[in-house]
Short mmCIF file of C-alpha atoms and ligand atoms in Angstrom, two decimals:
data_model
loop_
_atom_site.label_atom_id
_atom_site.label_comp_id
_atom_site.label_asym_id
_atom_site.label_seq_id
_atom_site.Cartn_x
_atom_site.Cartn_y
_atom_site.Cartn_z
CA UNK A 1 2.70 100.21 169.12
CA UNK A 2 1.73 102.61 171.85
CA UNK A 3 3.99 103.23 174.77
CA UNK A 4 2.25 100.83 177.12
CA UNK A 5 2.18 97.83 174.78
CA UNK A 6 5.76 98.64 173.79
CA UNK A 7 6.85 98.25 177.42
CA UNK A 8 4.75 95.11 177.74
CA UNK A 9 6.28 93.59 174.64
CA UNK A 10 9.72 94.40 175.96
CA UNK A 11 9.02 92.57 179.18
CA UNK A 12 7.45 89.54 177.50
CA UNK A 13 10.21 89.26 174.92
CA UNK A 14 12.89 89.61 177.56
CA UNK A 15 13.99 93.00 176.29
CA UNK A 16 13.85 95.03 173.13
CA UNK A 17 16.80 96.99 171.88
CA UNK A 18 16.30 100.74 171.87
CA UNK A 19 14.27 101.71 168.85
CA UNK A 20 12.18 98.56 169.00
CA UNK A 21 14.47 96.19 167.10
CA UNK A 22 14.46 92.65 168.46
CA UNK A 23 17.62 91.73 170.31
CA UNK A 24 20.17 89.47 168.69
CA UNK A 25 19.74 85.74 169.15
CA UNK A 26 21.31 84.35 172.28
CA UNK A 27 20.67 87.46 174.31
CA UNK A 28 16.89 87.11 174.34
CA UNK A 29 16.66 86.39 178.06
CA UNK A 30 19.05 89.14 179.12
CA UNK A 31 17.67 92.50 180.14
CA UNK A 32 18.28 95.12 177.49
CA UNK A 33 20.84 97.62 178.74
CA UNK A 34 21.24 99.64 175.57
CA UNK A 35 20.69 103.35 174.99
CA UNK A 36 19.31 104.78 171.74
CA UNK A 37 21.62 105.06 168.77
CA UNK A 38 23.15 108.58 168.66
CA UNK A 39 22.55 109.15 172.36
CA UNK A 40 24.85 112.04 173.37
CA UNK A 41 27.28 111.13 176.17
CA UNK A 42 29.07 114.01 177.80
CA UNK A 43 30.57 115.56 180.91
CA UNK A 44 29.75 118.91 182.49
CA UNK A 45 31.65 121.68 184.26
CA UNK A 46 31.13 125.39 184.98
CA UNK A 47 33.43 128.37 184.57
CA UNK A 48 33.88 129.57 188.16
CA UNK A 49 34.22 126.01 189.43
CA UNK A 50 37.16 125.06 187.17
CA UNK A 51 38.83 128.03 185.50
CA UNK A 52 40.68 129.92 188.23
CA UNK A 53 42.73 132.77 186.70
CA UNK A 54 40.26 135.23 188.15
CA UNK A 55 42.41 138.24 187.33
CA UNK A 56 43.72 137.06 183.97
CA UNK A 57 43.24 138.91 180.71
CA UNK A 58 40.82 141.51 181.97
CA UNK A 59 38.23 139.29 183.69
CA UNK A 60 36.00 141.40 185.95
CA UNK A 61 35.10 140.38 189.51
CA UNK A 62 31.91 138.41 190.12
CA UNK A 63 29.58 137.98 193.08
CA UNK A 64 31.24 134.62 193.74
CA UNK A 65 34.68 136.24 194.04
CA UNK A 66 33.23 138.64 196.58
CA UNK A 67 31.25 135.98 198.45
CA UNK A 68 34.03 133.39 198.61
CA UNK A 69 36.47 136.03 199.87
CA UNK A 70 34.05 137.01 202.65
CA UNK A 71 35.10 135.23 205.87
CA UNK A 72 32.79 132.42 206.93
CA UNK A 73 30.93 131.97 203.67
CA UNK A 74 32.67 128.91 202.24
CA UNK A 75 34.24 125.80 203.79
CA UNK A 76 37.81 126.62 204.89
CA UNK A 77 37.43 130.02 203.23
CA UNK A 78 37.99 128.30 199.88
CA UNK A 79 37.70 130.43 196.74
CA UNK A 80 37.71 129.87 192.98
CA UNK A 81 40.91 131.92 192.59
CA UNK A 82 42.78 128.91 191.23
CA UNK A 83 40.23 126.05 191.20
CA UNK A 84 41.39 123.52 188.57
CA UNK A 85 43.32 126.22 186.68
CA UNK A 86 41.49 125.09 183.59
CA UNK A 87 41.98 128.58 182.15
CA UNK A 88 45.56 127.50 181.53
CA UNK A 89 45.10 123.71 181.45
CA UNK A 90 42.11 123.47 179.12
CA UNK A 91 44.07 121.49 176.53
CA UNK A 92 44.83 118.81 179.09
CA UNK A 93 41.18 118.78 180.14
CA UNK A 94 40.07 118.33 176.55
CA UNK A 95 42.47 115.38 176.49
CA UNK A 96 40.64 113.84 179.46
CA UNK A 97 37.36 114.20 177.59
CA UNK A 98 38.80 112.69 174.46
CA UNK A 99 40.12 109.72 176.37
CA UNK A 100 36.65 109.05 177.77
CA UNK A 101 35.19 109.00 174.29
CA UNK A 102 32.50 111.55 175.06
CA UNK A 103 30.80 113.20 172.11
CA UNK A 104 29.91 116.38 173.98
CA UNK A 105 31.06 118.72 176.73
CA UNK A 106 28.82 121.06 178.69
CA UNK A 107 30.75 124.15 179.75
CA UNK A 108 29.79 127.64 180.81
CA UNK A 109 31.06 131.05 179.85
CA UNK A 110 32.22 133.51 182.48
CA UNK A 111 30.15 136.59 181.64
CA UNK A 112 32.74 138.84 183.32
CA UNK A 113 35.51 137.61 181.01
CA UNK A 114 33.43 138.93 178.10
CA UNK A 115 31.97 142.04 179.73
CA UNK A 116 34.10 142.75 182.82
CA UNK A 117 31.46 145.18 184.10
CA UNK A 118 28.51 143.09 182.95
CA UNK A 119 27.78 145.38 180.01
CA UNK A 120 29.57 147.91 177.85
CA UNK A 121 32.73 147.18 175.88
CA UNK A 122 33.52 143.51 175.21
CA UNK A 123 36.91 142.14 176.22
CA UNK A 124 38.50 140.41 173.22
CA UNK A 125 40.89 138.38 175.38
CA UNK A 126 37.95 136.71 177.09
CA UNK A 127 36.36 135.89 173.76
CA UNK A 128 39.70 134.51 172.56
CA UNK A 129 39.86 132.12 175.50
CA UNK A 130 36.51 130.53 174.67
CA UNK A 131 37.46 130.40 171.01
CA UNK A 132 40.54 128.38 171.99
CA UNK A 133 38.51 126.00 174.15
CA UNK A 134 35.80 125.51 171.54
CA UNK A 135 38.22 125.03 168.68
CA UNK A 136 40.15 122.54 170.82
CA UNK A 137 36.98 120.59 171.56
CA UNK A 138 35.95 120.48 167.92
CA UNK A 139 39.43 119.33 166.89
CA UNK A 140 38.98 116.46 169.38
CA UNK A 141 35.59 115.58 167.89
CA UNK A 142 33.66 116.88 170.89
CA UNK A 143 30.59 119.10 170.55
CA UNK A 144 30.47 122.05 172.97
CA UNK A 145 27.14 122.65 174.74
CA UNK A 146 27.38 126.12 176.22
CA UNK A 147 25.65 127.52 179.30
CA UNK A 148 25.61 131.31 179.28
CA UNK A 149 25.24 131.80 183.03
CA UNK A 150 26.33 129.40 185.76
CA UNK A 151 26.12 131.77 188.73
CA UNK A 152 29.25 133.92 188.26
CA UNK A 153 27.41 137.23 187.91
CA UNK A 154 29.56 140.31 187.21
CA UNK A 155 29.84 142.19 190.50
CA UNK A 156 29.61 145.56 188.73
CA UNK A 157 25.92 145.13 187.91
CA UNK A 158 24.14 147.27 190.51
CA UNK A 159 21.71 145.37 192.74
CA UNK A 160 22.63 142.05 191.10
CA UNK A 161 19.50 139.98 190.45
CA UNK A 162 17.39 142.32 192.58
CA UNK A 163 17.65 144.73 189.67
CA UNK A 164 15.41 144.04 186.69
CA UNK A 165 18.06 145.58 184.39
CA UNK A 166 20.29 142.58 185.09
CA UNK A 167 17.91 140.42 183.04
CA UNK A 168 18.37 142.79 180.10
CA UNK A 169 22.13 142.91 180.56
CA UNK A 170 22.13 139.11 180.51
CA UNK A 171 20.19 139.02 177.25
CA UNK A 172 22.60 141.50 175.64
CA UNK A 173 25.59 139.42 176.72
CA UNK A 174 23.97 136.10 175.69
CA UNK A 175 23.02 137.45 172.28
CA UNK A 176 26.52 138.82 171.78
CA UNK A 177 28.15 135.48 172.63
CA UNK A 178 25.70 133.51 170.48
CA UNK A 179 26.75 135.74 167.59
CA UNK A 180 30.40 134.92 168.27
CA UNK A 181 30.02 131.17 168.79
CA UNK A 182 27.05 129.83 166.84
CA UNK A 183 29.20 129.07 163.82
CA UNK A 184 30.62 126.27 165.98
CA UNK A 185 28.24 125.79 168.93
CA UNK A 186 24.83 124.39 168.05
CA UNK A 187 23.20 124.15 171.49
CA UNK A 188 23.05 126.88 174.09
CA UNK A 189 21.57 126.84 177.57
CA UNK A 190 20.58 130.22 178.99
CA UNK A 191 20.97 129.81 182.76
CA UNK A 192 21.85 127.05 185.20
CA UNK A 193 19.47 126.12 188.01
CA UNK A 194 17.04 128.97 188.59
CA UNK A 195 16.19 127.87 192.12
CA UNK A 196 19.82 127.86 193.18
CA UNK A 197 20.97 131.28 192.02
CA UNK A 198 17.73 132.89 193.19
CA UNK A 199 16.71 131.17 196.42
CA UNK A 200 20.07 130.00 197.77
CA UNK A 201 21.55 133.43 197.19
CA UNK A 202 18.61 135.60 198.24
CA UNK A 203 16.42 133.57 200.63
CA UNK A 204 18.71 131.11 202.44
CA UNK A 205 21.75 133.31 201.88
CA UNK A 206 24.16 130.35 201.61
CA UNK A 207 25.26 131.24 198.07
CA UNK A 208 26.34 134.58 196.60
CA UNK A 209 25.31 137.31 197.19
CA UNK A 210 24.43 135.89 200.63
CA UNK A 211 21.16 137.73 201.22
CA UNK A 212 18.13 136.74 203.25
CA UNK A 213 15.36 138.81 201.74
CA UNK A 214 11.64 138.92 202.53
CA UNK A 215 9.28 136.88 200.33
CA UNK A 216 8.26 139.71 198.00
CA UNK A 217 11.88 140.47 197.14
CA UNK A 218 12.71 136.79 196.72
CA UNK A 219 9.80 136.43 194.31
CA UNK A 220 11.02 139.46 192.39
CA UNK A 221 14.52 137.96 192.12
CA UNK A 222 12.94 134.74 190.84
CA UNK A 223 10.99 136.75 188.29
CA UNK A 224 14.16 138.46 187.10
CA UNK A 225 15.75 135.02 186.79
CA UNK A 226 13.05 133.60 184.51
CA UNK A 227 12.89 136.92 182.65
CA UNK A 228 16.66 136.75 182.02
CA UNK A 229 16.14 133.26 180.62
CA UNK A 230 13.30 134.38 178.34
CA UNK A 231 15.01 137.53 177.06
CA UNK A 232 18.14 135.44 176.66
CA UNK A 233 16.32 132.92 174.45
CA UNK A 234 15.10 135.74 172.24
CA UNK A 235 18.52 137.39 172.04
CA UNK A 236 20.30 134.12 171.26
CA UNK A 237 17.83 133.37 168.48
CA UNK A 238 18.23 136.91 167.11
CA UNK A 239 22.03 136.64 166.90
CA UNK A 240 22.71 132.95 166.27
CA UNK A 241 22.82 131.11 162.97
CA UNK A 242 19.64 129.42 161.80
CA UNK A 243 19.33 125.96 163.28
CA UNK A 244 20.92 126.86 166.62
CA UNK A 245 19.04 125.19 169.47
CA UNK A 246 18.26 127.01 172.71
CA UNK A 247 17.20 125.58 176.06
CA UNK A 248 17.71 125.88 179.79
CA UNK A 249 19.57 123.78 182.37
CA UNK A 250 17.19 123.69 185.31
CA UNK A 251 17.14 121.85 188.59
CA UNK A 252 13.40 121.38 188.57
CA UNK A 253 12.27 119.86 191.86
CA UNK A 254 11.43 116.25 191.11
CA UNK A 255 8.64 114.30 192.77
CA UNK A 256 8.60 110.53 192.69
CA UNK A 257 5.32 108.69 193.28
CA UNK A 258 5.69 106.53 196.37
CA UNK A 259 3.70 103.81 194.63
CA UNK A 260 3.28 103.45 190.86
CA UNK A 261 -0.50 103.64 190.75
CA UNK A 262 -2.52 106.18 188.76
CA UNK A 263 -3.46 108.23 191.84
CA UNK A 264 0.10 108.57 193.13
CA UNK A 265 1.48 109.20 189.64
CA UNK A 266 -1.07 111.99 189.16
CA UNK A 267 -0.08 113.42 192.55
CA UNK A 268 3.59 113.43 191.56
CA UNK A 269 2.87 115.24 188.31
CA UNK A 270 0.73 117.82 190.09
CA UNK A 271 3.50 118.36 192.63
CA UNK A 272 6.04 118.83 189.81
CA UNK A 273 3.88 121.51 188.23
CA UNK A 274 2.89 123.28 191.47
CA UNK A 275 6.24 123.25 193.26
CA UNK A 276 8.07 124.56 190.20
CA UNK A 277 5.38 127.17 189.47
CA UNK A 278 7.74 130.14 189.57
CA UNK A 279 10.42 128.44 187.49
CA UNK A 280 9.98 125.74 184.84
CA UNK A 281 6.18 125.86 184.94
CA UNK A 282 6.20 129.60 184.18
CA UNK A 283 8.69 129.03 181.36
CA UNK A 284 6.84 126.12 179.75
CA UNK A 285 3.39 127.70 180.12
CA UNK A 286 4.27 131.38 179.69
CA UNK A 287 2.24 132.18 182.80
CA UNK A 288 2.41 131.90 186.55
CA UNK A 289 -0.28 129.46 187.70
CA UNK A 290 -3.10 131.39 189.43
CA UNK A 291 -2.68 129.20 192.55
CA UNK A 292 0.93 130.35 192.88
CA UNK A 293 -0.02 134.01 192.55
CA UNK A 294 -2.89 133.60 195.00
CA UNK A 295 -0.67 131.89 197.56
CA UNK A 296 1.99 134.60 197.19
CA UNK A 297 -0.65 137.31 197.68
CA UNK A 298 0.94 140.73 198.21
CA UNK A 299 4.38 139.13 197.78
CA UNK A 300 3.65 138.06 194.19
CA UNK A 301 6.20 139.27 191.65
CA UNK A 302 5.62 142.52 189.80
CA UNK A 303 5.25 141.59 186.15
CA UNK A 304 5.46 144.08 183.29
CA UNK A 305 3.68 143.87 179.95
CA UNK A 306 5.47 141.45 177.66
CA UNK A 307 7.37 139.67 180.43
CA UNK A 308 5.36 136.46 180.35
CA UNK A 309 5.52 136.17 176.57
CA UNK A 310 9.32 136.45 176.77
CA UNK A 311 9.50 133.98 179.65
CA UNK A 312 7.38 131.53 177.67
CA UNK A 313 9.53 131.72 174.51
CA UNK A 314 9.37 128.27 172.90
CA UNK A 315 12.45 126.14 173.58
CA UNK A 316 14.21 123.64 171.38
CA UNK A 317 15.01 121.47 174.39
CA UNK A 318 14.75 121.29 178.15
CA UNK A 319 17.79 120.13 180.08
CA UNK A 320 17.50 118.91 183.66
CA UNK A 321 20.06 118.66 186.43
CA UNK A 322 18.91 115.61 188.36
CA UNK A 323 20.31 114.63 191.72
CA UNK A 324 17.82 113.93 194.44
CA UNK A 325 14.10 113.12 194.66
CA UNK A 326 11.23 114.07 196.87
CA UNK A 327 8.87 111.13 197.30
CA UNK A 328 5.22 112.06 197.30
CA UNK A 329 1.86 110.42 197.90
CA UNK A 330 -1.66 111.24 196.81
CA UNK A 331 -3.52 112.72 199.76
CA UNK A 332 -7.14 113.78 199.29
CA UNK A 333 -7.10 115.49 202.70
CA UNK A 334 -4.21 117.80 201.74
CA UNK A 335 -5.09 121.20 200.21
CA UNK A 336 -3.32 120.42 196.94
CA UNK A 337 -4.16 116.72 196.91
CA UNK A 338 -0.63 115.51 197.61
CA UNK A 339 1.84 115.31 200.47
CA UNK A 340 5.61 115.33 199.96
CA UNK A 341 7.23 112.70 202.17
CA UNK A 342 10.18 113.53 204.41
CA UNK A 343 13.48 111.72 204.09
CA UNK A 344 14.27 109.77 207.24
CA UNK A 345 17.36 110.40 209.36
CA UNK A 346 18.91 107.21 208.01
CA UNK A 347 17.73 107.57 204.40
CA UNK A 348 20.63 106.72 202.11
CA UNK A 349 22.66 109.67 200.90
CA UNK A 350 26.04 110.39 199.45
CA UNK A 351 28.86 112.59 200.80
CA UNK A 352 26.89 115.83 200.43
CA UNK A 353 24.20 115.82 203.13
CA UNK A 354 21.54 117.01 200.66
CA UNK A 355 22.31 114.26 198.15
CA UNK A 356 19.74 111.60 199.01
CA UNK A 357 19.98 108.57 196.77
CA UNK A 358 16.83 108.20 194.69
CA UNK A 359 17.52 106.88 191.20
CA UNK A 360 13.79 106.99 190.42
CA UNK A 361 14.17 110.78 190.18
CA UNK A 362 15.93 110.14 186.87
CA UNK A 363 12.95 108.37 185.32
CA UNK A 364 10.22 110.50 186.89
CA UNK A 365 11.95 113.78 186.13
CA UNK A 366 12.09 112.94 182.43
CA UNK A 367 8.61 111.42 182.36
CA UNK A 368 6.80 114.18 184.25
CA UNK A 369 8.41 117.02 182.26
CA UNK A 370 7.66 115.14 179.02
CA UNK A 371 4.03 114.51 179.89
CA UNK A 372 3.32 117.91 181.44
CA UNK A 373 4.84 120.10 178.73
CA UNK A 374 5.79 117.91 175.75
CA UNK A 375 9.23 119.49 175.09
CA UNK A 376 10.64 118.64 171.67
CA UNK A 377 13.75 117.23 173.24
CA UNK A 378 15.32 116.63 176.65
CA UNK A 379 18.86 116.40 177.93
CA UNK A 380 20.28 115.64 181.34
CA UNK A 381 22.60 118.58 181.82
CA UNK A 382 23.93 117.25 185.14
CA UNK A 383 23.86 114.09 187.21
CA UNK A 384 26.56 112.77 189.48
CA UNK A 385 27.65 112.51 193.07
CA UNK A 386 30.11 113.58 195.68
CA UNK A 387 31.98 110.82 197.49
CA UNK A 388 34.63 110.76 200.18
CA UNK A 389 37.35 110.39 197.60
CA UNK A 390 40.86 109.51 198.68
CA UNK A 391 43.79 108.23 196.70
CA UNK A 392 44.90 104.80 197.92
CA UNK A 393 48.49 103.71 198.49
CA UNK A 394 48.81 102.99 194.78
CA UNK A 395 47.72 106.54 193.96
CA UNK A 396 44.34 105.38 192.63
CA UNK A 397 40.80 106.45 193.45
CA UNK A 398 38.66 103.30 193.37
CA UNK A 399 35.31 105.06 193.75
CA UNK A 400 32.97 102.10 193.52
CA UNK A 401 30.29 104.01 195.42
CA UNK A 402 30.17 106.66 192.68
CA UNK A 403 29.83 103.90 190.10
CA UNK A 404 26.99 102.42 192.16
CA UNK A 405 25.22 105.78 192.23
CA UNK A 406 25.68 106.47 188.52
CA UNK A 407 24.71 102.95 187.45
CA UNK A 408 21.47 103.18 189.39
CA UNK A 409 20.54 106.59 188.00
CA UNK A 410 21.47 105.62 184.46
CA UNK A 411 19.32 102.53 184.74
CA UNK A 412 16.38 104.82 185.37
CA UNK A 413 17.32 107.16 182.52
CA UNK A 414 17.47 104.07 180.32
CA UNK A 415 13.96 103.16 181.41
CA UNK A 416 12.86 106.60 180.18
CA UNK A 417 14.50 106.17 176.76
CA UNK A 418 13.17 102.62 176.42
CA UNK A 419 9.65 103.90 177.01
CA UNK A 420 10.11 106.41 174.21
CA UNK A 421 10.51 109.68 176.09
CA UNK A 422 12.60 112.12 174.00
CA UNK A 423 15.76 112.06 176.11
CA UNK A 424 18.72 112.59 173.81
CA UNK A 425 21.78 113.00 175.96
CA UNK A 426 23.42 112.91 179.37
CA UNK A 427 26.16 115.07 180.91
CA UNK A 428 27.90 113.62 183.93
CA UNK A 429 28.71 116.11 186.70
CA UNK A 430 31.56 116.40 186.72
CA UNK A 431 34.55 115.87 184.48
CA UNK A 432 36.81 116.56 187.45
CA UNK A 433 36.77 117.57 191.10
CA UNK A 434 36.26 121.31 191.36
CA UNK A 435 35.17 124.27 193.50
CA UNK A 436 31.89 123.07 194.99
CA UNK A 437 30.49 126.51 195.87
CA UNK A 438 29.87 126.94 199.61
CA UNK A 439 31.44 123.52 200.20
CA UNK A 440 34.71 124.75 198.70
CA UNK A 441 37.03 121.86 197.88
CA UNK A 442 35.62 119.60 200.61
CA UNK A 443 33.19 117.81 198.29
CA UNK A 444 34.47 116.08 195.19
CA UNK A 445 32.09 115.37 192.28
CA UNK A 446 34.63 114.50 189.58
CA UNK A 447 35.34 111.29 187.71
CA UNK A 448 38.90 112.60 187.61
CA UNK A 449 40.62 113.24 190.92
CA UNK A 450 42.28 116.64 191.13
CA UNK A 451 45.18 117.22 193.50
CA UNK A 452 44.62 120.93 194.09
CA UNK A 453 48.21 121.43 195.30
CA UNK A 454 49.79 120.12 192.10
CA UNK A 455 46.82 120.29 189.67
CA UNK A 456 47.46 116.66 188.76
CA UNK A 457 44.38 114.96 187.30
CA UNK A 458 43.98 111.22 187.91
CA UNK A 459 41.16 109.20 186.33
CA UNK A 460 39.04 107.54 189.00
CA UNK A 461 37.66 104.03 188.55
CA UNK A 462 34.37 105.74 187.63
CA UNK A 463 36.10 107.29 184.60
CA UNK A 464 37.01 103.80 183.37
CA UNK A 465 33.44 102.70 184.00
CA UNK A 466 31.96 105.66 182.10
CA UNK A 467 34.34 105.08 179.21
CA UNK A 468 33.18 101.47 178.93
CA UNK A 469 29.52 102.52 179.13
CA UNK A 470 30.09 105.01 176.30
CA UNK A 471 31.96 102.42 174.23
CA UNK A 472 29.07 99.98 174.48
CA UNK A 473 26.33 102.63 174.50
CA UNK A 474 24.82 100.47 177.20
CA UNK A 475 24.63 100.25 180.95
CA UNK A 476 27.59 98.38 182.41
C1 LIG B 1 24.52 121.67 190.81
O1 LIG B 1 23.96 122.15 191.97
C2 LIG B 1 25.28 122.79 190.20
O2 LIG B 1 24.78 123.13 188.93
C3 LIG B 1 26.73 122.52 190.12
O3 LIG B 1 27.39 123.72 189.89
C4 LIG B 1 27.16 121.83 191.39
O4 LIG B 1 28.53 121.70 191.50
C5 LIG B 1 26.53 120.46 191.39
O5 LIG B 1 25.17 120.51 191.13
C6 LIG B 1 26.76 119.66 192.67
O6 LIG B 1 26.20 120.30 193.75
O7 LIG B 1 21.86 121.54 201.86
O8 LIG B 1 21.30 123.85 201.87
O9 LIG B 1 23.60 123.17 201.70
C7 LIG B 1 23.13 121.25 192.61
C8 LIG B 1 22.34 122.01 193.57
C9 LIG B 1 23.39 123.39 195.19
C10 LIG B 1 22.06 121.48 195.75
C11 LIG B 1 23.84 123.48 196.63
C12 LIG B 1 22.49 121.59 197.14
C13 LIG B 1 23.22 123.03 198.87
C14 LIG B 1 21.98 122.82 199.67
N1 LIG B 1 22.99 122.05 194.85
N2 LIG B 1 22.84 122.92 197.48
S1 LIG B 1 22.22 122.85 201.37
#
């Protein structure tokens, strides 16, 4: 059956179980809410957002230590100095994961715990910490999925991402860690969210290192970001055991067709490719699209021989962080044939002002990436929401709005799996409330509430909901 008749059959028959097996008798009229067998359910976190212990065991300072300690850069002057103190409480946090029944945990490694100055002599105490975490996860039956870089760049690297050498230093570090961990870790992600650590840090200046550079320098930083990814893929493959899978966790900008007709769908796919030209498009195609280079003109990135081949290194999987959509329509009068549509002042959004609710981003993100570039495999490396969490008089966090958000997005991910797109797993952001970058501790994304004064973790209602979803392997 091709994809289209498969969907049609599902509708006519009142739902097909994932994999095309007819549903059990008695449930024939109910919509099918199941996910594929062996779908990987997980939670995600990142080192600087949860670990704290910024001076422990030889960890070197990072650009986020510097930035968060600079007055006016984060809400309330919040820093990651303590965060969730997961550096010391990791065993408890593994317990939270185990209680949920997740099969996988996406975590990141703090580069400056391994190489305090970004390069040079490795710090065994930092390696030991990740060995403890990974061994603890495996003992709990949880597979670690490891991101090598989630924004906490060692401060000692001169010129940070403005310096091309940083991409090489990243590859050396990533290869080194893959050599240490690939006996137990089978999937690595190079970097998290290219657009965030390049543009937010170097164009808008709202993330570390807080720069507002001219276009040519921003494009060069972006180039160093994708180059780091590509050299990192090669280094991980060179040092990891055979069979290790390598991918990226990217926040590709996602365009949702305003109307599901062929012309608007084509417009959305074109927008996905064009608007991500300097990031995922370059990685999946091993080239910058000529239209991107032409539009950048004199500000186009300076590319050296061999760069694009490295950037285009084949991946075992693509992982997407999916939060918010841009709706788009076909528009023959627009230069590129499409027009992105603005959100309205009253468009629904969650506690973070940028977090517009658009569950269709889940389906269209997976579908467009699948159809444009045919990756072997896809994961959702992050999806989740902030909410105005408060503990009630009973000490509980009944976050029904987070459940609403997650249920809607997961319904759209389920549509993608039911239609046969190769989506194999989902990591909820986040296991627990944590340091939300420039928003400090004012925005909570966890399914466990963290009291930052006492470090007490309390499962929210959404944790119970996620646990039940995992138990049934179906939307609840
Ligand atoms: C991801 O970022 C990150 O990977 C993760 O670390 C983070 O905690 C999580 O999602 C939740 O944010 O309106 O100009 O202030 C998502 C990307 C980065 C998007 C910050 C919004 C602020 C935009 N987000 N950004 S602005």
